[in-house]
Structures are given as structure tokens and as C-alpha cells.
Amino acid sequence: MKRNGRLIAGLVIVLLVMLCTACAADKTESNKTGTASGNSDKTNAGVSDKQRVIASLKGDITIPTEPQRVIGLSVVYPELLYALGVTPVAVQNYHQDFPSYLKEPFKDTLKMGIAQTPDFEAILASEPDLIIAPTWWADKDYTQLSKIAPTVLLPQRDNWRDELRDIADVLGKKDQAETVIQDLQLKETEAKKKLHTLVGDETVMYMMIMAKELVIYGENIDRGSFIHKQLGLKPVKDFPQSELSLSISLEVIPKYNPDHIILQLDDEASEEVQNRYKDMLNSSLWKNMTAVKKNQVYMMGGKEWFSLGMSPLADSYAIDDVVHAFENKQK
């Protein structure tokens, strides 16, 4: 009887040990699974409140859930960030001054200038918690940038709308990106109707004066597409459709002879550009053009048009510019 009692007690002890071991193993495995997959509620509660993992061209990257100090490299990324409600802490800038539509919101933003290699010291001093850049611009600098802050490289795009959506995906602002796109599209549609009532089927030539040449933009390049497709202003009929833009001499301008000219100086501060502009204004070839005789030449552009066709902010500003210019000529 005693022997049977000992045997039963021994079996109970063995069973208890096995049960405890199984529970411990199950708990350990559960923890391992949660850590590996990132799907555990406990793990997410500890990590996802402040960080999340996103896929990028360099693999999965952990970034802040709500980044507070963002840098967007390339000249246009800061504009796309601001369109999504994010003011960058530092930017690469082409002009000394920001365009008027960014002057106030970027008043505390550090200007780093434009260079093939970014100013790493300035970026580090800005203490970013997230860096976003197009791969064609920053792939060569990725290793150094990622040592400063989590760096997300995004694919090259031909349309700013796709760039905006890419950035919005990183920031968790997809709905806001679509709102920006739709609002601008509505503004373009309304401007197109208004311009048609003002201009009708009269031709418009978009021309830029550069230091070494005069350039006419066609409807298949960003800037020209904005003027001729998005705003519906009729291009000159002899512009070759196979060309994005044409570099021409002063002697060739009369060949196109549009009803209206949108004129832009590439760099208003450039002495060469200003001299070429003055020479053109004093030319009899220029003075005898239809648009000049009818006083239908509209000086626009400058740094406000630098990102035209590449940013919703620049496009929105230019829409107002064009509509106001044509309206004023009708008064």
C-alpha cells in the first residue's frame, strides 16, 4: 500500500513538472512569434505607438510613427512635404529666397543651398528624425544619411502626383494627398473655363529668356503641358510635336507669331539674361510681332515658377498668375 502511494505521488509530481514545462515553452514560443512577426498586440503596444516599419527601396526601415523633424532632399520634396502639412526643418534651395508662397511657412527652415553632395553637417545639426529623398538624388549618399536619421529613398517618378503619393505613404497621409490632387484639379478646371472665355482659340506661346538662348516650351513637357493642356491655352500651330522645347534665335521668333506670349526670365539677377532681354525688346523683329503690337505679352515666372509642373503649390500659384494676367489685359 505504501509502495502504491509512493508510485502515485511520483506520477503526480512528474505530471506537474511536464505541465509546467509545457506552459513555459508555450509562453516562450508565443513571445518569440510576437517579436518576429511584429503582429503581437503586446509587441505593437511597445513599439508601434512611436515607431512603425515601412518597406523602402533599401528594404524594411523603422521610422517614427509621427515624425516631428523631417528633411526632404531635392529641391521639390520640401514643397511636396508642405502640401501634406509638414514643414521641413532644412531644405536644399536653388534660390537665395524662398518663393512667396513658402516665405512665411519656411521662415524658420534652414537653407542648405544646392549641391551634388548635400551638406551633411547642416543635416546633422538639424537633428532630423526622418529623411526622405528620391533615389536618383540621394542613393549615393544613403549610407551617410542613414547614420544621421532613418532615411527613406523613393522611386523616380515622371509626375509630381505620384511623388506626392509616395511621400504620403511614408507619412501615413494618403487621404490628404488625394485631397491636394483633387483640389488642384478643380482649380485647373475652373481656370481653364475662365481662360477660354478670355482667350478663346487665340494662340499662346510660352517662352523663356536664358543667358545663351531663347526657349519655347511645347505641350509635352511639364511647363508647357501646364500652360497648354491643364489650362487649355492653344499652342502655336508650327511647333513640332516631336519636340519638348525649342531653342531658337531672335530671328526665328516671327515664324511662330502668336496672339499672346507668356514670357519668363530664367534668372532675373543674371546680367546676361537681362542684356538678352533688352536686346530683344529693342529689336524690330520683336516689335512687329502680333502679341507685342496688341500689348498681349505677360511677364511671369521668377522663383515662383521654378517648380512649375513639379509641385501643386507652384502650379496653384501659377494658375492665379495666368488668370489674373489675362483678366487684367481685358480691362
PDB file of C-alpha atoms in Angstrom, residues 36 55 143 167 206 235 251 286:
ATOM      1  CA  ALA A  36       9.478  38.036 -35.176  1.00  0.00           C
ATOM      2  CA  ALA A  55       9.040  48.962 -46.997  1.00  0.00           C
ATOM      3  CA  THR A 143      24.905  55.280 -46.107  1.00  0.00           C
ATOM      4  CA  ILE A 167       5.695  60.652 -49.664  1.00  0.00           C
ATOM      5  CA  TYR A 206       5.302  80.192 -73.529  1.00  0.00           C
ATOM      6  CA  PRO A 235      -0.173  76.456 -78.686  1.00  0.00           C
ATOM      7  CA  GLU A 251      15.417  85.872 -85.967  1.00  0.00           C
ATOM      8  CA  TRP A 286      10.102  91.634 -81.671  1.00  0.00           C
TER       9      TRP A 286
END
